[in-house]
Short mmCIF file of C-alpha atoms in Angstrom, two decimals:
data_model
loop_
_atom_site.label_atom_id
_atom_site.label_comp_id
_atom_site.label_asym_id
_atom_site.label_seq_id
_atom_site.Cartn_x
_atom_site.Cartn_y
_atom_site.Cartn_z
CA UNK A 1 79.15 -86.84 12.68
CA UNK A 2 80.95 -87.90 8.97
CA UNK A 3 79.55 -91.47 8.27
CA UNK A 4 81.63 -94.14 5.62
CA UNK A 5 79.90 -95.83 3.64
CA UNK A 6 76.87 -97.73 4.48
CA UNK A 7 76.28 -100.31 2.00
CA UNK A 8 81.18 -100.83 2.00
CA UNK A 9 82.24 -99.11 4.67
CA UNK A 10 85.08 -97.05 2.55
CA UNK A 11 84.97 -93.43 3.49
CA UNK A 12 82.77 -90.81 1.06
CA UNK A 13 83.22 -87.99 -1.07
CA UNK A 14 80.61 -84.59 0.30
CA UNK A 15 79.19 -83.40 -3.54
CA UNK A 16 77.11 -80.56 -0.51
CA UNK A 17 75.81 -79.79 2.26
CA UNK A 18 74.30 -76.65 3.96
CA UNK A 19 72.67 -75.45 7.97
CA UNK A 20 69.37 -77.00 8.92
CA UNK A 21 68.07 -75.81 12.15
CA UNK A 22 66.94 -77.98 12.93
CA UNK A 23 63.85 -79.07 15.93
CA UNK A 24 65.09 -79.55 19.58
CA UNK A 25 68.53 -79.84 17.87
CA UNK A 26 71.42 -76.98 17.40
CA UNK A 27 71.48 -75.44 13.92
CA UNK A 28 73.74 -78.55 12.57
CA UNK A 29 75.45 -78.67 9.39
CA UNK A 30 73.79 -81.33 6.94
CA UNK A 31 75.30 -82.91 3.67
CA UNK A 32 75.52 -85.06 0.91
CA UNK A 33 78.11 -87.95 0.01
CA UNK A 34 78.90 -90.31 -2.18
CA UNK A 35 80.77 -93.47 -2.21
CA UNK A 36 83.59 -93.53 -5.23
CA UNK A 37 83.83 -96.81 -4.83
CA UNK A 38 80.26 -98.42 -5.06
CA UNK A 39 78.24 -95.69 -6.00
CA UNK A 40 76.07 -95.13 -2.74
CA UNK A 41 74.92 -91.56 -1.45
CA UNK A 42 74.54 -91.17 2.24
CA UNK A 43 73.96 -88.39 4.31
CA UNK A 44 76.62 -87.07 5.60
CA UNK A 45 77.81 -85.04 7.45
CA UNK A 46 74.87 -85.91 10.17
CA UNK A 47 73.73 -85.83 13.41
CA UNK A 48 74.72 -88.19 15.26
CA UNK A 49 73.30 -91.26 16.61
CA UNK A 50 71.61 -90.11 19.88
CA UNK A 51 70.44 -86.76 18.81
CA UNK A 52 68.32 -88.90 15.84
CA UNK A 53 67.63 -91.11 18.78
CA UNK A 54 66.95 -88.22 21.00
CA UNK A 55 63.99 -86.49 17.71
CA UNK A 56 62.30 -89.65 16.83
CA UNK A 57 61.12 -90.12 20.21
CA UNK A 58 60.86 -87.17 21.22
CA UNK A 59 59.45 -85.36 18.54
CA UNK A 60 58.85 -87.40 15.02
CA UNK A 61 54.95 -88.21 14.53
CA UNK A 62 53.89 -90.54 11.97
CA UNK A 63 50.07 -89.67 12.59
CA UNK A 64 48.08 -87.26 10.80
CA UNK A 65 45.59 -85.02 14.10
CA UNK A 66 44.22 -84.04 9.85
CA UNK A 67 42.76 -87.78 9.82
CA UNK A 68 42.00 -88.12 13.72
CA UNK A 69 44.52 -91.31 13.08
CA UNK A 70 43.48 -93.43 10.40
CA UNK A 71 45.12 -94.28 8.04
CA UNK A 72 45.26 -91.98 5.27
CA UNK A 73 43.82 -94.50 1.52
CA UNK A 74 47.57 -94.12 -0.11
CA UNK A 75 48.36 -96.23 3.30
CA UNK A 76 45.49 -98.35 3.29
CA UNK A 77 45.81 -99.15 -1.12
CA UNK A 78 49.58 -100.19 -0.77
CA UNK A 79 49.33 -102.29 2.06
CA UNK A 80 46.39 -103.61 -0.73
CA UNK A 81 49.11 -104.59 -2.58
CA UNK A 82 52.20 -105.86 0.32
CA UNK A 83 49.92 -108.38 1.68
CA UNK A 84 49.48 -109.68 -1.96
CA UNK A 85 52.59 -108.93 -2.76
CA UNK A 86 54.17 -111.13 -0.16
CA UNK A 87 51.52 -114.48 -0.34
CA UNK A 88 52.23 -114.59 -4.38
CA UNK A 89 56.52 -114.09 -3.14
CA UNK A 90 55.56 -117.19 -0.45
CA UNK A 91 53.43 -119.00 -1.80
CA UNK A 92 51.08 -119.26 1.53
CA UNK A 93 51.58 -115.95 4.05
CA UNK A 94 53.51 -117.56 7.29
CA UNK A 95 52.61 -117.89 10.56
CA UNK A 96 54.37 -115.32 12.34
CA UNK A 97 56.03 -111.63 11.02
CA UNK A 98 58.66 -108.95 12.78
CA UNK A 99 58.24 -105.83 12.02
CA UNK A 100 60.59 -104.26 12.26
CA UNK A 101 59.75 -99.70 12.49
CA UNK A 102 55.98 -100.49 13.30
CA UNK A 103 55.16 -97.06 13.13
CA UNK A 104 51.48 -96.78 15.27
CA UNK A 105 50.24 -100.94 14.36
CA UNK A 106 48.33 -101.05 11.36
CA UNK A 107 50.81 -102.21 8.67
CA UNK A 108 50.45 -105.06 12.06
CA UNK A 109 46.90 -105.03 12.19
CA UNK A 110 46.37 -105.57 8.15
CA UNK A 111 48.71 -108.65 8.93
CA UNK A 112 46.85 -109.92 11.11
CA UNK A 113 43.74 -109.32 9.53
CA UNK A 114 45.03 -111.31 6.88
CA UNK A 115 45.76 -114.95 8.70
CA UNK A 116 48.74 -114.27 10.47
CA UNK A 117 48.66 -115.71 13.96
CA UNK A 118 51.27 -113.52 15.71
CA UNK A 119 52.66 -109.61 15.43
CA UNK A 120 55.37 -108.02 17.18
CA UNK A 121 56.57 -104.31 16.00
CA UNK A 122 59.79 -102.42 16.95
CA UNK A 123 59.46 -98.90 17.24
CA UNK A 124 61.62 -96.13 19.00
CA UNK A 125 58.85 -93.38 18.87
CA UNK A 126 57.00 -93.68 22.30
CA UNK A 127 53.87 -92.23 20.96
CA UNK A 128 53.62 -94.18 18.30
CA UNK A 129 54.05 -97.32 20.43
CA UNK A 130 51.00 -96.51 22.84
CA UNK A 131 48.75 -95.92 19.48
CA UNK A 132 49.95 -99.27 18.11
CA UNK A 133 48.49 -101.29 21.54
CA UNK A 134 45.38 -98.16 21.54
CA UNK A 135 44.02 -98.08 17.88
CA UNK A 136 44.74 -101.65 16.45
CA UNK A 137 46.06 -103.63 20.02
CA UNK A 138 49.56 -104.13 18.40
CA UNK A 139 51.96 -105.03 20.76
CA UNK A 140 55.99 -103.33 20.59
CA UNK A 141 58.91 -103.16 21.71
CA UNK A 142 60.17 -100.33 22.56
CA UNK A 143 64.03 -99.71 20.99
CA UNK A 144 65.59 -99.10 18.04
CA UNK A 145 66.91 -101.33 14.90
CA UNK A 146 70.51 -101.56 15.87
CA UNK A 147 68.81 -102.45 19.41
CA UNK A 148 66.19 -104.08 20.08
CA UNK A 149 66.01 -107.92 21.39
CA UNK A 150 63.88 -110.80 21.21
CA UNK A 151 64.18 -114.74 21.71
CA UNK A 152 61.14 -114.96 19.16
CA UNK A 153 61.77 -116.30 15.37
CA UNK A 154 59.55 -114.88 12.76
CA UNK A 155 59.23 -116.40 9.76
CA UNK A 156 58.73 -113.14 7.88
CA UNK A 157 60.40 -109.51 8.53
CA UNK A 158 58.79 -107.21 7.60
CA UNK A 159 61.18 -102.75 6.47
CA UNK A 160 59.35 -100.59 5.25
CA UNK A 161 60.89 -97.77 5.30
CA UNK A 162 63.22 -97.61 7.93
CA UNK A 163 66.84 -98.91 6.75
CA UNK A 164 66.90 -95.23 4.75
CA UNK A 165 67.33 -94.18 8.25
CA UNK A 166 69.62 -96.27 10.60
CA UNK A 167 73.27 -95.93 11.04
CA UNK A 168 74.34 -98.93 9.62
CA UNK A 169 71.56 -100.59 7.81
CA UNK A 170 73.88 -104.61 7.33
CA UNK A 171 74.30 -104.67 10.55
CA UNK A 172 70.29 -104.92 11.35
CA UNK A 173 69.90 -106.76 8.12
CA UNK A 174 72.78 -109.56 8.47
CA UNK A 175 70.59 -109.33 12.25
CA UNK A 176 67.43 -110.42 10.66
CA UNK A 177 69.43 -113.02 8.84
CA UNK A 178 70.93 -114.74 12.27
CA UNK A 179 67.48 -114.58 13.59
CA UNK A 180 65.37 -116.30 11.19
CA UNK A 181 68.22 -119.18 10.74
CA UNK A 182 66.32 -121.33 12.81
CA UNK A 183 62.82 -121.36 10.84
CA UNK A 184 62.74 -123.85 7.32
CA UNK A 185 62.65 -120.50 5.25
CA UNK A 186 62.64 -116.87 6.23
CA UNK A 187 61.42 -114.30 4.49
CA UNK A 188 62.25 -110.66 4.40
CA UNK A 189 60.40 -107.76 3.34
CA UNK A 190 62.61 -104.76 1.99
CA UNK A 191 61.11 -100.43 1.75
CA UNK A 192 62.94 -97.63 1.01
CA UNK A 193 62.06 -94.78 -1.36
CA UNK A 194 64.28 -94.98 -5.09
CA UNK A 195 66.37 -93.16 -5.77
CA UNK A 196 65.68 -93.58 -9.19
CA UNK A 197 66.38 -89.91 -11.93
CA UNK A 198 66.45 -86.01 -10.09
CA UNK A 199 63.47 -85.84 -12.20
CA UNK A 200 61.74 -88.69 -10.61
CA UNK A 201 62.50 -86.99 -6.61
CA UNK A 202 59.88 -84.98 -4.97
CA UNK A 203 61.36 -81.69 -2.59
CA UNK A 204 62.29 -83.24 -0.25
CA UNK A 205 63.64 -86.56 -0.78
CA UNK A 206 67.16 -85.96 0.05
CA UNK A 207 66.01 -84.94 4.00
CA UNK A 208 67.31 -84.91 8.13
CA UNK A 209 65.48 -88.89 8.82
CA UNK A 210 67.24 -90.16 5.62
CA UNK A 211 70.65 -91.03 5.95
CA UNK A 212 71.13 -93.94 3.21
CA UNK A 213 69.21 -94.04 -0.15
CA UNK A 214 68.81 -96.51 -2.01
CA UNK A 215 68.87 -98.21 -5.69
CA UNK A 216 67.39 -101.12 -7.03
CA UNK A 217 71.11 -102.00 -7.87
CA UNK A 218 72.93 -101.01 -4.13
CA UNK A 219 69.93 -102.79 -2.04
CA UNK A 220 70.18 -105.59 -4.23
CA UNK A 221 73.06 -106.03 -2.68
CA UNK A 222 72.78 -105.04 0.87
CA UNK A 223 70.14 -107.68 0.97
CA UNK A 224 72.59 -110.76 -0.66
CA UNK A 225 76.06 -109.58 1.15
CA UNK A 226 74.29 -110.43 4.06
CA UNK A 227 72.87 -113.94 3.11
CA UNK A 228 69.69 -113.74 1.70
CA UNK A 229 67.89 -114.12 -1.73
CA UNK A 230 66.63 -111.71 -3.61
CA UNK A 231 63.01 -113.57 -5.56
CA UNK A 232 60.72 -110.39 -5.97
CA UNK A 233 61.24 -107.22 -6.70
CA UNK A 234 59.18 -104.15 -7.11
CA UNK A 235 58.58 -100.37 -8.22
CA UNK A 236 56.50 -97.57 -8.78
CA UNK A 237 57.26 -93.86 -9.83
CA UNK A 238 54.10 -91.95 -9.43
CA UNK A 239 52.28 -93.35 -7.05
CA UNK A 240 54.04 -92.11 -4.02
CA UNK A 241 55.26 -88.65 -2.68
CA UNK A 242 58.94 -90.33 -3.80
CA UNK A 243 59.26 -93.39 -6.02
CA UNK A 244 60.04 -96.49 -4.25
CA UNK A 245 61.21 -99.66 -4.98
CA UNK A 246 60.07 -103.32 -2.76
CA UNK A 247 61.95 -106.58 -2.18
CA UNK A 248 60.81 -109.83 -0.79
CA UNK A 249 64.07 -111.64 0.16
CA UNK A 250 64.33 -115.62 0.83
CA UNK A 251 67.39 -117.02 3.43
CA UNK A 252 67.28 -119.92 0.72
CA UNK A 253 69.84 -119.46 -1.74
CA UNK A 254 68.30 -118.29 -5.32
CA UNK A 255 69.78 -117.11 -8.07
CA UNK A 256 68.81 -115.00 -10.32
CA UNK A 257 69.87 -111.15 -10.36
CA UNK A 258 73.69 -110.43 -11.62
CA UNK A 259 76.74 -109.26 -9.74
CA UNK A 260 76.35 -105.18 -8.90
CA UNK A 261 78.10 -102.47 -10.72
CA UNK A 262 79.22 -99.42 -8.97
CA UNK A 263 77.25 -96.53 -10.17
CA UNK A 264 79.30 -94.02 -8.85
CA UNK A 265 79.59 -90.90 -11.79
CA UNK A 266 75.11 -91.57 -12.27
CA UNK A 267 74.66 -91.77 -9.12
CA UNK A 268 76.75 -88.61 -8.34
CA UNK A 269 75.15 -86.15 -11.77
CA UNK A 270 71.79 -87.44 -9.74
CA UNK A 271 72.81 -84.99 -6.64
CA UNK A 272 73.96 -82.91 -8.16
CA UNK A 273 71.02 -82.50 -10.85
CA UNK A 274 68.49 -82.58 -7.89
CA UNK A 275 70.18 -80.12 -6.52
CA UNK A 276 69.60 -77.35 -8.65
CA UNK A 277 65.78 -78.16 -8.63
CA UNK A 278 65.81 -77.90 -4.89
CA UNK A 279 66.42 -74.82 -4.63
CA UNK A 280 65.19 -73.97 -7.41
CA UNK A 281 61.99 -75.35 -6.09
CA UNK A 282 61.90 -73.69 -2.44
CA UNK A 283 62.47 -70.02 -3.53
CA UNK A 284 59.47 -70.54 -6.77
CA UNK A 285 57.39 -72.16 -3.95
CA UNK A 286 58.36 -68.29 -1.48
CA UNK A 287 57.94 -66.46 -4.47
CA UNK A 288 54.83 -67.43 -5.82
CA UNK A 289 53.10 -66.09 -2.07
CA UNK A 290 55.44 -63.17 -1.59
CA UNK A 291 52.42 -60.45 -3.11
CA UNK A 292 50.06 -61.93 -0.18
CA UNK A 293 52.32 -62.27 2.03
CA UNK A 294 52.90 -58.22 1.74
CA UNK A 295 50.25 -57.82 3.30
CA UNK A 296 50.60 -59.16 6.72
CA UNK A 297 50.13 -57.82 9.60
CA UNK A 298 52.24 -61.00 11.65
CA UNK A 299 53.82 -64.41 9.40
CA UNK A 300 53.50 -67.14 10.87
CA UNK A 301 54.79 -70.57 10.48
CA UNK A 302 52.60 -73.90 10.23
CA UNK A 303 55.10 -77.14 11.46
CA UNK A 304 57.38 -77.39 13.02
CA UNK A 305 59.78 -79.86 11.44
CA UNK A 306 61.63 -81.06 8.17
CA UNK A 307 59.76 -78.80 5.89
CA UNK A 308 59.76 -75.93 7.62
CA UNK A 309 63.73 -76.45 8.35
CA UNK A 310 63.61 -76.78 4.63
CA UNK A 311 62.33 -73.91 3.19
CA UNK A 312 64.28 -71.96 5.09
CA UNK A 313 67.86 -73.55 4.37
CA UNK A 314 66.06 -73.57 0.26
CA UNK A 315 64.82 -69.79 0.67
CA UNK A 316 65.67 -65.93 1.21
CA UNK A 317 61.99 -66.16 3.25
CA UNK A 318 64.74 -64.87 6.63
CA UNK A 319 65.97 -61.41 4.84
CA UNK A 320 62.49 -60.50 3.70
CA UNK A 321 59.69 -61.67 5.82
CA UNK A 322 59.71 -61.68 9.74
CA UNK A 323 58.39 -64.73 11.04
CA UNK A 324 56.59 -64.06 14.34
CA UNK A 325 55.81 -67.31 14.99
CA UNK A 326 56.04 -71.21 15.74
CA UNK A 327 53.24 -73.38 15.55
CA UNK A 328 52.31 -77.40 15.39
CA UNK A 329 48.74 -79.38 17.01
CA UNK A 330 51.69 -81.86 17.80
CA UNK A 331 51.72 -81.52 21.58
CA UNK A 332 55.14 -83.37 21.98
CA UNK A 333 56.73 -80.52 19.85
CA UNK A 334 55.13 -78.00 21.99
CA UNK A 335 57.87 -75.55 24.00
CA UNK A 336 60.68 -77.36 21.76
CA UNK A 337 62.71 -74.46 20.00
CA UNK A 338 63.13 -74.62 16.25
CA UNK A 339 65.91 -72.30 15.59
CA UNK A 340 64.36 -68.87 16.54
CA UNK A 341 61.42 -69.96 17.03
CA UNK A 342 59.81 -71.64 20.47
CA UNK A 343 57.27 -74.20 19.17
CA UNK A 344 53.45 -73.61 20.20
CA UNK A 345 50.43 -74.42 21.03
CA UNK A 346 48.34 -72.68 18.04
CA UNK A 347 45.53 -72.13 21.00
CA UNK A 348 47.90 -70.49 23.53
CA UNK A 349 48.82 -67.67 20.22
CA UNK A 350 46.25 -64.34 20.77
CA UNK A 351 45.48 -64.85 17.12
CA UNK A 352 43.68 -61.89 15.40
CA UNK A 353 42.66 -60.60 11.76
CA UNK A 354 45.28 -59.80 9.22
CA UNK A 355 47.26 -62.37 10.73
CA UNK A 356 49.45 -65.00 7.95
CA UNK A 357 50.65 -68.72 8.34
CA UNK A 358 52.83 -70.37 5.80
CA UNK A 359 52.32 -74.30 5.96
CA UNK A 360 55.41 -75.60 5.11
CA UNK A 361 54.40 -79.26 4.58
CA UNK A 362 54.89 -81.27 1.58
CA UNK A 363 53.33 -84.23 2.90
CA UNK A 364 50.00 -83.18 4.42
CA UNK A 365 49.74 -80.55 2.49
CA UNK A 366 46.36 -80.85 1.64
CA UNK A 367 44.56 -82.08 4.89
CA UNK A 368 46.70 -79.44 7.11
CA UNK A 369 44.22 -76.39 5.87
CA UNK A 370 41.33 -78.35 5.29
CA UNK A 371 41.84 -79.14 9.42
CA UNK A 372 42.34 -75.25 9.73
CA UNK A 373 39.48 -73.26 8.26
CA UNK A 374 38.92 -73.02 12.18
CA UNK A 375 42.03 -70.60 11.60
CA UNK A 376 39.74 -68.69 8.13
CA UNK A 377 36.50 -68.04 10.62
CA UNK A 378 38.50 -65.66 12.53
CA UNK A 379 40.11 -63.37 10.05
CA UNK A 380 43.71 -65.31 9.48
CA UNK A 381 44.99 -66.10 6.08
CA UNK A 382 46.70 -70.18 5.50
CA UNK A 383 48.64 -69.96 2.81
CA UNK A 384 50.06 -73.54 0.72
CA UNK A 385 53.31 -73.35 -0.46
CA UNK A 386 53.53 -75.79 -2.27
CA UNK A 387 50.20 -75.57 -3.66
CA UNK A 388 49.84 -79.48 -3.10
CA UNK A 389 46.28 -80.94 -4.50
CA UNK A 390 44.71 -77.37 -3.54
#
């Protein structure tokens, strides 16, 4: 699927693309393109909307079994900051909040604990909707940002790490703005990964699930174009896996920021520099494992998902190593094909001494490694591809 610019709807210019082996989907060309007019970067070519929704609904998992469904320390810290940031920007916390992309409900539970009387989520993942109810007694509309409906009016709308996933983010922002016209003053808090200098971006920053990429300038423009007026901005570069930006905006007109200027040249250079860095990074990680892999009897990949796809896409793994299987702790993924492999439950594999497991995950590598002590106890070697904090 070829996409137009998500911000100004102009045709885009492809900078690079590769074939990705995706879980539950056929091998697909995934590329990253730039808008010659405004300089915004998006995923194009990409899978179509229905395939992406099928991925979210049946495959995507955003809670880690290694934490027994508990939020990470970073998540707790980030929520502490978001609540205080919004409270400071508004002056007080409002009475009602709607979160679009509410995941497992933890964020809404924290806002409720902070004193907000009415909380409601919108979440496309069926598993996450169930988790929100079971873990936090948070009710969610099971639907997408594009299709959900509600007759309620909310003073605050949250979209943390959602806009980068939407095929038509401006349509959803316009929908939010219209929903808040019956309140005296409505507020929206947006947080997204920040496309900064290539040297600041983590491995896998340009990913399958993120189809829109935001700088400080085009995120401000995305809000002002639909009627919101930004009132507060925060940016972090080192505290999360990738840089992030958060903006609190109001339905009341204000004049705090200058008009948008196109960043086409700078953003294209970021894409080109990042692509070279990405290939070098993944291949370097694999090369570091090769002395160990030469001793293996069988090799399995741990993690049916995006990082396994990136490992295969960005390295010569399949040319030099025979992969005997793919496994994951998530029952949602069992029985689903990713490339030539069928994902199995780890309990269904007849593990043998001398088997090797490559953990492909970047974000959850340490937690997965710790959780796999039972494999090491029976003589299976578990290898961390990225060796982050192990």
